[in-house]
mmCIF file of C-alpha atoms in Angstrom:
data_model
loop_
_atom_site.group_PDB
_atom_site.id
_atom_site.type_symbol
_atom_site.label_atom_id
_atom_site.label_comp_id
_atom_site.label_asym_id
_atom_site.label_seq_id
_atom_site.Cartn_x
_atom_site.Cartn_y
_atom_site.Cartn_z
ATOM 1 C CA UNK A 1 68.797 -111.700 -176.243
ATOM 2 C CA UNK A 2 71.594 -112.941 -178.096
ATOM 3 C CA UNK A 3 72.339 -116.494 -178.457
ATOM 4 C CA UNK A 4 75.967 -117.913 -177.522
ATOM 5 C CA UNK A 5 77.909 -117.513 -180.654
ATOM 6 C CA UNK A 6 79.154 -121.389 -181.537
ATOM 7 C CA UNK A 7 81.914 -120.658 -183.909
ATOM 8 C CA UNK A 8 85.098 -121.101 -182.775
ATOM 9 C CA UNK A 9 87.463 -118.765 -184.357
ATOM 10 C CA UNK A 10 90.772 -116.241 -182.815
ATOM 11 C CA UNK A 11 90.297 -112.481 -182.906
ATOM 12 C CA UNK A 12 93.130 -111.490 -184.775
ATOM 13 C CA UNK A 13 93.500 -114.771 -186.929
ATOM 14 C CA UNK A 14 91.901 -117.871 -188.769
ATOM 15 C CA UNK A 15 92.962 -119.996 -185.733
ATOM 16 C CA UNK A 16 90.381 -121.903 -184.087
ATOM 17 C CA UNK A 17 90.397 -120.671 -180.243
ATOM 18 C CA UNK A 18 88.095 -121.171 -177.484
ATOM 19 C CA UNK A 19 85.416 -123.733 -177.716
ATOM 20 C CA UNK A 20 81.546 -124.280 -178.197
ATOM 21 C CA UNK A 21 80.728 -121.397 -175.572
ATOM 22 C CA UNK A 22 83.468 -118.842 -175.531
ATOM 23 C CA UNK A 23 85.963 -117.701 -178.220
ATOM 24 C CA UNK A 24 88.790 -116.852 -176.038
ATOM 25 C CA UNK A 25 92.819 -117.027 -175.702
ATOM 26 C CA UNK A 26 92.772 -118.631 -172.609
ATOM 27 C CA UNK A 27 92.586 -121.689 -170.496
ATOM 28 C CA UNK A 28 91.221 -121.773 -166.735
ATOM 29 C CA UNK A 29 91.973 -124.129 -163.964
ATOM 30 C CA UNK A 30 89.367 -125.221 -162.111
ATOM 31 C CA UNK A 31 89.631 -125.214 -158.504
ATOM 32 C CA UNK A 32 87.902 -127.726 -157.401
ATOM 33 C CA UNK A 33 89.632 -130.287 -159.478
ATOM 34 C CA UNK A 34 93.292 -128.578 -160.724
ATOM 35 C CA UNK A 35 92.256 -129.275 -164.256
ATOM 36 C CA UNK A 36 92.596 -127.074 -167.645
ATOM 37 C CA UNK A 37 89.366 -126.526 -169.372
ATOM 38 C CA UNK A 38 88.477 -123.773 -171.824
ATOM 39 C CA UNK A 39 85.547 -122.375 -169.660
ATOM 40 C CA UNK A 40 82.954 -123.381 -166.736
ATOM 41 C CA UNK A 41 80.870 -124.918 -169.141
ATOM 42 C CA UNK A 42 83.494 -127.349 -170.314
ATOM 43 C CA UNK A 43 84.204 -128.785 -167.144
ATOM 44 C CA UNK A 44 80.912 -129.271 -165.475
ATOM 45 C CA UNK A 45 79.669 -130.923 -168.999
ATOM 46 C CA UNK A 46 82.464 -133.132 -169.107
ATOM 47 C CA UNK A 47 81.466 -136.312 -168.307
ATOM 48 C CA UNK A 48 84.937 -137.954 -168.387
ATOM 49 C CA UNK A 49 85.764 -136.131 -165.547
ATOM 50 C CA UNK A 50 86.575 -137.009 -161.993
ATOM 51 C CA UNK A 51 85.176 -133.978 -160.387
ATOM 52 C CA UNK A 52 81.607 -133.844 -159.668
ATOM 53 C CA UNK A 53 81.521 -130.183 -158.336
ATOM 54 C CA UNK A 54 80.324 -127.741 -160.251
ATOM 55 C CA UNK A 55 82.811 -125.595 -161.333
ATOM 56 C CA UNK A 56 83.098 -121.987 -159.319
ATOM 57 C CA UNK A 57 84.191 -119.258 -162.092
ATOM 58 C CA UNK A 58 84.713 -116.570 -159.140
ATOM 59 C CA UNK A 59 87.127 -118.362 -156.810
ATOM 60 C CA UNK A 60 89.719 -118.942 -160.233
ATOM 61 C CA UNK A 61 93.185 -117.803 -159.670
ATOM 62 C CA UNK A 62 95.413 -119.498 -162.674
ATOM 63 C CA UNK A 63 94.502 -119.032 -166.256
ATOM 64 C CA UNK A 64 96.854 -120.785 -169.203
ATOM 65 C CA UNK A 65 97.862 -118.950 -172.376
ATOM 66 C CA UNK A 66 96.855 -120.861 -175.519
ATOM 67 C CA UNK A 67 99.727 -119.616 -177.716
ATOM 68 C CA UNK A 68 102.733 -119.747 -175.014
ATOM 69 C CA UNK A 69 101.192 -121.624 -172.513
ATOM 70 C CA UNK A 70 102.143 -119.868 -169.509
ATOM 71 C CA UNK A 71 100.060 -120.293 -166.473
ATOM 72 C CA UNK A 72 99.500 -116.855 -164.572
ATOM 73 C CA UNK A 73 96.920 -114.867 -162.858
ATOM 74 C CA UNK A 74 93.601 -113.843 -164.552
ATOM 75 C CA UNK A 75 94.237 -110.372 -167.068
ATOM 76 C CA UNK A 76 92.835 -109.702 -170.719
ATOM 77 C CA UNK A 77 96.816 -110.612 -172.316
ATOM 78 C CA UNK A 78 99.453 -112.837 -171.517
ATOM 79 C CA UNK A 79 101.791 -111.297 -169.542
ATOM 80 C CA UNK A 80 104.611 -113.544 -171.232
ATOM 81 C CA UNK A 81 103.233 -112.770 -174.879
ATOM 82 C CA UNK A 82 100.475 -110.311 -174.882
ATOM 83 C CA UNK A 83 98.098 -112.748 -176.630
ATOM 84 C CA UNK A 84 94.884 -111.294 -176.101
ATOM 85 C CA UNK A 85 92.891 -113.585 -174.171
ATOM 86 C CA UNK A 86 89.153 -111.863 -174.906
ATOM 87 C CA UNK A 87 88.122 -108.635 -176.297
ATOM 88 C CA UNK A 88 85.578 -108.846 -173.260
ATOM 89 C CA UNK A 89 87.498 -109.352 -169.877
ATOM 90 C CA UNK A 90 85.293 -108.855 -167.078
ATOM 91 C CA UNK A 91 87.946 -109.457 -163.531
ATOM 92 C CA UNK A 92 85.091 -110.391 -160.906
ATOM 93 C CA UNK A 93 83.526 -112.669 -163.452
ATOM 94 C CA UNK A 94 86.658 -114.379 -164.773
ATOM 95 C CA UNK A 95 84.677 -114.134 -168.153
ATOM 96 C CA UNK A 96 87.241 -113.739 -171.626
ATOM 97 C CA UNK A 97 84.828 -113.406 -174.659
ATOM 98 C CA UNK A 98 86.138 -112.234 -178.425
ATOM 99 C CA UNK A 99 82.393 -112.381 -179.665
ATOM 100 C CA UNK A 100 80.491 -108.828 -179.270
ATOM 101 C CA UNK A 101 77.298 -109.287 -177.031
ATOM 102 C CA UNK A 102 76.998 -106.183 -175.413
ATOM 103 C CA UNK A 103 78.565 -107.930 -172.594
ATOM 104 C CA UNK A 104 78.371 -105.743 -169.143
ATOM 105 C CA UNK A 105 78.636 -106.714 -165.232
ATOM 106 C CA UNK A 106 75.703 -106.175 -163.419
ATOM 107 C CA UNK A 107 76.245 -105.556 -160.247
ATOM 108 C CA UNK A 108 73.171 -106.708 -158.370
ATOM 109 C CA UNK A 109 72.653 -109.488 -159.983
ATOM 110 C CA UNK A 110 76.503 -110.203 -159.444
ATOM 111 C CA UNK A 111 76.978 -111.434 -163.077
ATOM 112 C CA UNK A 112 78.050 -110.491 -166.353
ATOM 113 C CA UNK A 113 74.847 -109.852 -168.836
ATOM 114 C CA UNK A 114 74.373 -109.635 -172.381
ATOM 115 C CA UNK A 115 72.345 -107.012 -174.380
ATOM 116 C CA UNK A 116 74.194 -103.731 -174.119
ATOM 117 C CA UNK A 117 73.790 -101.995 -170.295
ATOM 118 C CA UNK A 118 72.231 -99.176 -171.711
ATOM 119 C CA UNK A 119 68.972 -101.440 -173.452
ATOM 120 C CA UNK A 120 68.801 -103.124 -169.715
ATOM 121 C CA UNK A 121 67.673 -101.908 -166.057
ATOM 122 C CA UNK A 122 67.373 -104.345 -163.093
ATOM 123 C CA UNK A 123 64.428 -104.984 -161.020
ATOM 124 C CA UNK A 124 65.792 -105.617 -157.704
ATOM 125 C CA UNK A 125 62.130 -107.166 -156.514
ATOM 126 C CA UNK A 126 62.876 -110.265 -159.654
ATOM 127 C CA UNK A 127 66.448 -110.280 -159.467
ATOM 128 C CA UNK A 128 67.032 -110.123 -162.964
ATOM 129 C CA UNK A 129 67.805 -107.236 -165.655
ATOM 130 C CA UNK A 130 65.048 -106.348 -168.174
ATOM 131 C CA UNK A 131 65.448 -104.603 -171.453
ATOM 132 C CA UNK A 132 64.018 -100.957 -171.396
ATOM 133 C CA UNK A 133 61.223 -101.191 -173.763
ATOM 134 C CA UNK A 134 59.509 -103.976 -171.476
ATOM 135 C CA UNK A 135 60.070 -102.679 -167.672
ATOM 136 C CA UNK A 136 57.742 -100.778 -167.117
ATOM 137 C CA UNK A 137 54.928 -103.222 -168.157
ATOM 138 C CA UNK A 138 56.746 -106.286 -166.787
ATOM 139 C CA UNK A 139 55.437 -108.147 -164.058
ATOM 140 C CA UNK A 140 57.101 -108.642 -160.632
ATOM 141 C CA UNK A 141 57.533 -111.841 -159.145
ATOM 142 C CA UNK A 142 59.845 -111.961 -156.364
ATOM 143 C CA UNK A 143 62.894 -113.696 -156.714
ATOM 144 C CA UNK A 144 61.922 -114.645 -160.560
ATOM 145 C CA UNK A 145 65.419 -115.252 -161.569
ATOM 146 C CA UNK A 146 66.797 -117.201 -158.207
ATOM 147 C CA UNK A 147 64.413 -119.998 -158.770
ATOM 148 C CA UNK A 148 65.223 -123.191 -161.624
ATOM 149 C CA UNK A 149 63.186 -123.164 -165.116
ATOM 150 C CA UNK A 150 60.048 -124.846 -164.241
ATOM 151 C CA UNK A 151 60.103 -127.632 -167.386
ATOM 152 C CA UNK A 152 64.160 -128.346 -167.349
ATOM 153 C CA UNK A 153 64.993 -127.544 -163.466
ATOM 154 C CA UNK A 154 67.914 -125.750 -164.707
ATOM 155 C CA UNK A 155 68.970 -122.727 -162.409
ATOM 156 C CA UNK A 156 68.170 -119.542 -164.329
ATOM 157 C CA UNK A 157 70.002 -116.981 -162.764
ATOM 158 C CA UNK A 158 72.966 -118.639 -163.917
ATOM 159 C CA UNK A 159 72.073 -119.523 -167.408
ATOM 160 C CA UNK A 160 73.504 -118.840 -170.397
ATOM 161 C CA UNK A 161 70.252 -120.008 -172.805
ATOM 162 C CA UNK A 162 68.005 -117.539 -173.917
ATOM 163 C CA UNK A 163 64.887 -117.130 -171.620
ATOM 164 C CA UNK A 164 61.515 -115.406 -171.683
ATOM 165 C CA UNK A 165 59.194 -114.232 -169.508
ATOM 166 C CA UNK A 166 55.617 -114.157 -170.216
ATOM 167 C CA UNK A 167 52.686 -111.906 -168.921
ATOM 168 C CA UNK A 168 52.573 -113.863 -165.273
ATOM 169 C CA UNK A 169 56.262 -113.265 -164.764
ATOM 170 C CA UNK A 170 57.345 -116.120 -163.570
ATOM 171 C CA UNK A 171 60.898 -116.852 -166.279
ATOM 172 C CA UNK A 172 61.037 -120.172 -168.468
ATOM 173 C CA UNK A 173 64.309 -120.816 -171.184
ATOM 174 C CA UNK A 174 62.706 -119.737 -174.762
ATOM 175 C CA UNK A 175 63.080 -123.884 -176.209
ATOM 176 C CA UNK A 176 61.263 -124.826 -173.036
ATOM 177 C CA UNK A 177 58.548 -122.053 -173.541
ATOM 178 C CA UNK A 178 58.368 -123.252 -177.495
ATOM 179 C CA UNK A 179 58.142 -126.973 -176.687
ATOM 180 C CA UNK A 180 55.565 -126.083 -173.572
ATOM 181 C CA UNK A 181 53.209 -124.140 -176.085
ATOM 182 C CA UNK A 182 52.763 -127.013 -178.046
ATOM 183 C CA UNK A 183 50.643 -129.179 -175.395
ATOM 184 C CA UNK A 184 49.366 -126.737 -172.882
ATOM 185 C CA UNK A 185 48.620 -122.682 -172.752
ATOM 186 C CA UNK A 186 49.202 -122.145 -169.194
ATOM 187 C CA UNK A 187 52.071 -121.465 -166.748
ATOM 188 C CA UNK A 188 53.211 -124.265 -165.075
ATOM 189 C CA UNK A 189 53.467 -121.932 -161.975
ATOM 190 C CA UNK A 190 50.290 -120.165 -161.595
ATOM 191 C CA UNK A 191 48.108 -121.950 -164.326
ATOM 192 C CA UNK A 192 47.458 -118.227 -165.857
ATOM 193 C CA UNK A 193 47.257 -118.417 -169.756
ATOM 194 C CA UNK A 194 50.625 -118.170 -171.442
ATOM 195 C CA UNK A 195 49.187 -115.527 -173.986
ATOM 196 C CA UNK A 196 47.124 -112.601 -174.444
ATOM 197 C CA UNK A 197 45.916 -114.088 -178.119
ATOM 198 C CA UNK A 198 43.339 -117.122 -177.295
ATOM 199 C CA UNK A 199 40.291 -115.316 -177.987
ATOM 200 C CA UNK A 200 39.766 -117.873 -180.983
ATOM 201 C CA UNK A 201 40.522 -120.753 -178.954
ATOM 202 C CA UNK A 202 38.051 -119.833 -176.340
ATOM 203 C CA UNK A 203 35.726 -119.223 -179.140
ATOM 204 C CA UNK A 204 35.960 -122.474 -180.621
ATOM 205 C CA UNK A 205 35.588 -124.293 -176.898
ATOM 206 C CA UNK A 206 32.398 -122.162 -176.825
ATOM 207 C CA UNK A 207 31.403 -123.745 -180.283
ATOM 208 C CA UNK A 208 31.852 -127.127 -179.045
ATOM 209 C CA UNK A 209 30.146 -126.872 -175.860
ATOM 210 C CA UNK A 210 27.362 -125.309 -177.527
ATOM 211 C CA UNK A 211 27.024 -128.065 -180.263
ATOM 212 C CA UNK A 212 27.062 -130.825 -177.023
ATOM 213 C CA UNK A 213 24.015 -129.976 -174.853
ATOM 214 C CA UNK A 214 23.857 -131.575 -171.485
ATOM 215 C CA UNK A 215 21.102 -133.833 -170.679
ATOM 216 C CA UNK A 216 17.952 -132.080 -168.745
ATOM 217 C CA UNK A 217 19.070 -133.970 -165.532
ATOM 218 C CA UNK A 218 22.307 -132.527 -165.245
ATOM 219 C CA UNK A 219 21.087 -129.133 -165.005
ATOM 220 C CA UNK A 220 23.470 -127.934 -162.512
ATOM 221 C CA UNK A 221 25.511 -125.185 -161.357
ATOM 222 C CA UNK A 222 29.372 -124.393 -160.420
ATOM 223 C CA UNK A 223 30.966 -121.718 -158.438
ATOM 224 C CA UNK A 224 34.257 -121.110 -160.064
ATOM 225 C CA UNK A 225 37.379 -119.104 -160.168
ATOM 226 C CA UNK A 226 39.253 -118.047 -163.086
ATOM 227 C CA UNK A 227 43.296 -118.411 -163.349
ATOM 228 C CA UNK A 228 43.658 -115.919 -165.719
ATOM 229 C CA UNK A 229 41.927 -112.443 -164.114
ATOM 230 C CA UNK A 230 41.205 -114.386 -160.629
ATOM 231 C CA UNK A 231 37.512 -112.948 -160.677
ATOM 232 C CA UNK A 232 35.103 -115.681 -158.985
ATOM 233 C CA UNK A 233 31.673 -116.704 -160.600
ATOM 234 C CA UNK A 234 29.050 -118.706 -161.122
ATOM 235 C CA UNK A 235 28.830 -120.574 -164.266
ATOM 236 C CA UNK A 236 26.399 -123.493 -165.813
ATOM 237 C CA UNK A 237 27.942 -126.833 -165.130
ATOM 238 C CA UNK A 238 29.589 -128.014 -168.216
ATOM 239 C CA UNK A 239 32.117 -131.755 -168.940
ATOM 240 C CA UNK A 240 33.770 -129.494 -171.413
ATOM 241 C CA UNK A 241 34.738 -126.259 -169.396
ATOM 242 C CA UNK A 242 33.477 -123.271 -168.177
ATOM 243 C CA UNK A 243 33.910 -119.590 -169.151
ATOM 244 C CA UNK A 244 34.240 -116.702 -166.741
ATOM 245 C CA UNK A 245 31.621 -114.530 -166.880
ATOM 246 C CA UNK A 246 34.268 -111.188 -166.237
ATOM 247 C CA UNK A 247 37.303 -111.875 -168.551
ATOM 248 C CA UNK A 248 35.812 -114.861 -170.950
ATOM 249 C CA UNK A 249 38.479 -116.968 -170.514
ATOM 250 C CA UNK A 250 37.650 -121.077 -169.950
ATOM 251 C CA UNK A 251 40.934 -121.004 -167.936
ATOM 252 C CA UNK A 252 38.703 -122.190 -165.032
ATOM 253 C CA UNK A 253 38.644 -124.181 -162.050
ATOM 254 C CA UNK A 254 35.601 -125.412 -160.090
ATOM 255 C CA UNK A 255 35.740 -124.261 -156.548
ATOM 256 C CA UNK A 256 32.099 -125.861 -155.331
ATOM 257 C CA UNK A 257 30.144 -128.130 -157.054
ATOM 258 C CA UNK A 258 28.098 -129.290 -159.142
ATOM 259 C CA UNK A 259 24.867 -128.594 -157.626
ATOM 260 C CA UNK A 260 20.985 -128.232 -158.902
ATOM 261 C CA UNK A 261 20.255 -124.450 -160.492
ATOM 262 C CA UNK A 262 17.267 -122.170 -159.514
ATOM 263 C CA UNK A 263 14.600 -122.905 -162.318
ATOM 264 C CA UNK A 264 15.045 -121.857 -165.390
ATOM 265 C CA UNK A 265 13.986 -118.339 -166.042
ATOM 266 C CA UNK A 266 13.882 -117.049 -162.748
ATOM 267 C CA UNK A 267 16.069 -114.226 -161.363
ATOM 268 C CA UNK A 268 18.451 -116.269 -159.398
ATOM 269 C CA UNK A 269 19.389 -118.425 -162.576
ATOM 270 C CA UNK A 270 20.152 -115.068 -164.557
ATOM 271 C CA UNK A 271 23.481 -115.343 -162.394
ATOM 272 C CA UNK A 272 24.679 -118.403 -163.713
ATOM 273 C CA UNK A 273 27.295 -117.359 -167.083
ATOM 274 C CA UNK A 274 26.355 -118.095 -170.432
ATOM 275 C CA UNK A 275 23.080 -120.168 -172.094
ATOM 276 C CA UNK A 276 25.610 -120.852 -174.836
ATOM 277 C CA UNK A 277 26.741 -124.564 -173.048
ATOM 278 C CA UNK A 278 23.025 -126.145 -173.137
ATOM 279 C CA UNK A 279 20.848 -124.410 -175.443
ATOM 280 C CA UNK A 280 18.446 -127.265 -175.617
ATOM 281 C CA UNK A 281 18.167 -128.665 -172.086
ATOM 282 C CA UNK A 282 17.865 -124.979 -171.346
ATOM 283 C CA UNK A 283 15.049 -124.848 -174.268
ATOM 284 C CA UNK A 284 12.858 -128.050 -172.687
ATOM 285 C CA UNK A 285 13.614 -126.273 -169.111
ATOM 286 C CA UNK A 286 11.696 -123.702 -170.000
ATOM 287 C CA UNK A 287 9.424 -125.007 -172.364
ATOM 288 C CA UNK A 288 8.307 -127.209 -169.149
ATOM 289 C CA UNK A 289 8.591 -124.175 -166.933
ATOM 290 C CA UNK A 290 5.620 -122.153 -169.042
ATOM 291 C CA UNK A 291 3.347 -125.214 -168.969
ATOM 292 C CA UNK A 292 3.234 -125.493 -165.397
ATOM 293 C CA UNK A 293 3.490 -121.589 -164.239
ATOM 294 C CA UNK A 294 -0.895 -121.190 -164.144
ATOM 295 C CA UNK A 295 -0.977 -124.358 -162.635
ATOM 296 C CA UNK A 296 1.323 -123.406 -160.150
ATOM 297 C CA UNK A 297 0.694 -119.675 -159.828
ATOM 298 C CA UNK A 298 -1.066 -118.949 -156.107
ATOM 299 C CA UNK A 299 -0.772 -122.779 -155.132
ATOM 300 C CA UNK A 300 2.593 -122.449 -153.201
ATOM 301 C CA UNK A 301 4.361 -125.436 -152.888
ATOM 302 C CA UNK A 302 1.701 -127.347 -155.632
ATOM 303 C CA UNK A 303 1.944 -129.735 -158.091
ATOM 304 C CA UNK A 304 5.272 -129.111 -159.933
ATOM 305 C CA UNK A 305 6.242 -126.626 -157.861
ATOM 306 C CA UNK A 306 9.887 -126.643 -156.376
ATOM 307 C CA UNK A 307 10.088 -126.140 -152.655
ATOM 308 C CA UNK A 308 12.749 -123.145 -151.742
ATOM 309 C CA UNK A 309 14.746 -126.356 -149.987
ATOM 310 C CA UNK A 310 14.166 -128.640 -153.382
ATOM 311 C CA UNK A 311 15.787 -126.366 -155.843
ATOM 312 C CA UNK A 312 19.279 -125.369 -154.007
ATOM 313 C CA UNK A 313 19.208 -129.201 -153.439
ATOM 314 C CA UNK A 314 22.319 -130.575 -152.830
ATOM 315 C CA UNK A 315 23.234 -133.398 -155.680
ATOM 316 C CA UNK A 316 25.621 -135.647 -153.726
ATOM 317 C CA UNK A 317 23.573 -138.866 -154.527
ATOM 318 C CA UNK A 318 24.764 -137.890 -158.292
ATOM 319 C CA UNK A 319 27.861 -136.883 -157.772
ATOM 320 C CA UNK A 320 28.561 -140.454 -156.959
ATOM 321 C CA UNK A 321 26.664 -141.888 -159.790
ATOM 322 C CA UNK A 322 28.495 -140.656 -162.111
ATOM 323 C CA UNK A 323 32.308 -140.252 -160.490
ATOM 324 C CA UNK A 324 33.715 -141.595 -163.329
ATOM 325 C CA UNK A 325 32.119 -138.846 -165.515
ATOM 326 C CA UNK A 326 33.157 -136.086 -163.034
ATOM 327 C CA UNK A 327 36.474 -137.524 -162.919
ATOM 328 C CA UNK A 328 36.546 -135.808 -166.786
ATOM 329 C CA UNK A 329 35.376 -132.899 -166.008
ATOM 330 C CA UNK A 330 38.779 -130.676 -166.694
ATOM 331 C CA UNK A 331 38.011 -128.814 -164.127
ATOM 332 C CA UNK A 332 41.939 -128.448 -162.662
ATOM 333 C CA UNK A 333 40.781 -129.528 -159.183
ATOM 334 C CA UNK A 334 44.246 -131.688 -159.001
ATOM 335 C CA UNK A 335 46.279 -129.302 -161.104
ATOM 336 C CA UNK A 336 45.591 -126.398 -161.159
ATOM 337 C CA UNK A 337 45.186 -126.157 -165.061
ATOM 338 C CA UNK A 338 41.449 -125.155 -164.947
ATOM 339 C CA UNK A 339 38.837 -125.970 -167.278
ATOM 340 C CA UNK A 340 40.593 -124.648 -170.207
ATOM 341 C CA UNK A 341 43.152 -128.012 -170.261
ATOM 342 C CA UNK A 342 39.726 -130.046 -170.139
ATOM 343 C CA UNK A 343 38.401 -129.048 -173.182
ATOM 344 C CA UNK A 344 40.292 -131.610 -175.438
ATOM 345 C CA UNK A 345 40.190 -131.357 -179.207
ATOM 346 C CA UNK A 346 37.787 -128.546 -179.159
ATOM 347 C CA UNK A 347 40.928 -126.381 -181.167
ATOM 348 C CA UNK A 348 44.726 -126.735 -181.615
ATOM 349 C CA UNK A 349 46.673 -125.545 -179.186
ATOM 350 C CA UNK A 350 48.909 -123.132 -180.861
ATOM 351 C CA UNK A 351 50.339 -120.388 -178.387
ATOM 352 C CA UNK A 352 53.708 -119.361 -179.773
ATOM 353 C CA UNK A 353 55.974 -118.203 -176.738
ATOM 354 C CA UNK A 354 57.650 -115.869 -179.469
ATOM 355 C CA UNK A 355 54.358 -114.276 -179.330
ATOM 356 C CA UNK A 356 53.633 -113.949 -175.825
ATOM 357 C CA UNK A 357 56.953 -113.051 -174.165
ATOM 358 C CA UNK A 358 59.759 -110.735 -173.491
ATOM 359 C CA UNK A 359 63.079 -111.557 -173.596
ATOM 360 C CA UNK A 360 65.317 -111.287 -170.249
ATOM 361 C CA UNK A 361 69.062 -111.258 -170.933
ATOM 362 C CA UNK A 362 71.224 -114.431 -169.915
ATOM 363 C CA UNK A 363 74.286 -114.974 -168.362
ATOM 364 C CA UNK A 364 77.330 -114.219 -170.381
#
């Protein structure tokens, strides 16, 4: 998508005409509060003004020439002079443009576009036009487009900054996307990871987890859900994070626990993701384990023996013991951010949205 060309400069001339966000021949009058200003933009960012509507492009009826300054109905020329107010005149939009975009008036989203109409095709389910090369692997969200930029609350169906849409769909301006990237990899929608490309961040979480065994006594087990492929698992309770067995991503969240594992070895434990998180609790586990497995073997319940009851124990007592710890966890019980936001300093967070996206067009 094209940015909003800034230079101010006539069509036919060396003039200046127009102003920051339109190069055009023409002044409109706003009817909310009778004034001239040089386009929507103008008015609602004036901050001198009395008006505190926001100005409504499609209910303008008087335009001003800037060479003769006669006031007259909206056309492309002066009807007095013939100055040309925009080499782009779109009637339903009120829009006067010299600067090529590949301007064109959609008609379902009820607004003028940029990008060429050929290079764009409109999902009716987002509300918004998508270039060709990216439909048909986009993905819907309904009403994408009629909904405000989750990090600046701007309306984006309306607006004329560049924006980007990344794998979950949902549609974020391309500086909010850039400056997002650089403290967090997930939507702030739907918590799903903002990139396709984090294998070596997930690799180096793994790499710190596996260089900070947990202590024997917090052997313990989570049921969790992943944000990224939704797949639900179990996984070996971890402070740092905790990967999902189906997709590898440590874009988790914890959806029960902690509570005590199965001993170590055993079938049931085999379901728990990954030895990588506490190699040596894991080790002494099962070092203990073999010691006690003849004396154990045909006694039942004997002498170091875990009842059926004992080892799906519930761990409540610890859970408040160590709140404060828990509290740490990263989990994304209050967020939604998952495990992956928990894991700290474990690598830089370096998603670049440029990376990650496609480009929607924006409002002309």
């Amino acid at each position: 998508t094209e940015a909003v060309d800034t230079r101010m400069a006539d069509a036919t001339s060396d003039k200046p005409e127009g102003c920051a966000h339109y190069r055009r021949g023409c002044s409109m009058k706003a009817p909310c509060c009778k004034a001239f200003y040089a386009c929507r933009l103008c008015h609602d960012e004036d901050d001198a003004k009395q008006c505190i509507k926001t100005m409504d492009r499609f209910a303008v009826d008087t335009v001003k020439c800037n060479k003769c300054e006669l006031e007259q109905p909206p056309a492309q020329a002066c009807s007095g002079c013939g100055h040309l107010f925009g080499q782009y005149y779109c009637g339903l939009c009120r829009l006067f443009d010299h600067t090529a975009k590949g301007q064109f008036h959609c008609a379902p989203c009820g607004l003028c576009r940029v990008g060429g109409k050929d290079s764009h095709r409109h999902c009716d389910r987002c509300c918004v036009c998508y270039h060709v090369d990216t439909f048909e692997r986009h993905t819907c969200v309904e009403a994408a487009m009629k909904a405000n930029c989750p990090v600046c609350m701007e309306f984006l169906h309306s607006s004329v900054r560049s924006l980007h849409v990344p794998r979950c769909g949902h549609i974020i301006h391309t500086d909010c996307m850039q400056k997002l990237a650089s403290t967090r990899f997930t939507c702030p929608m739907c918590c799903r990871s903002l990139s396709d490309n984090l294998g070596p961040y997930w690799d180096a979480i793994a790499e710190e987890i596996r260089q900070t065994p947990m202590p024997p006594e917090m052997r313990m087990g989570v049921d969790i859900l992943c944000n990224d492929c939704l797949a639900r698992g179990k996984a070996r309770f971890h402070v740092i994070g905790h990967r999902c067995p189906s997709c590898r991503s440590f874009n988790t969240a914890i959806t029960e626990g902690p509570y005590a594992r199965p001993p170590a070895g055993s079938v049931e434990d085999a379901i728990f993701a990954d030895g990588e998180e506490n190699p040596v609790a894991d080790a002494d586990a099962n070092a203990g384990a073999d010691a006690d497995a003849n004396a154990c073997e045909g006694e039942g319940n004997g002498s170091g023996a875990m009842s059926e009851d004992d080892e799906w124990e519930d761990v409540e007592s610890l859970e408040s013991d160590d709140d404060d710890d828990n509290s740490n966890d990263g989990d994304g019980d209050g967020d939604g951010a998952g495990d992956g936001d928990g894991a700290g300093n474990a690598a830089e967070r370096n998603t670049d949205a440029d990376d990650v996206t496609d480009e929607a067009p924006s409002t002309s």
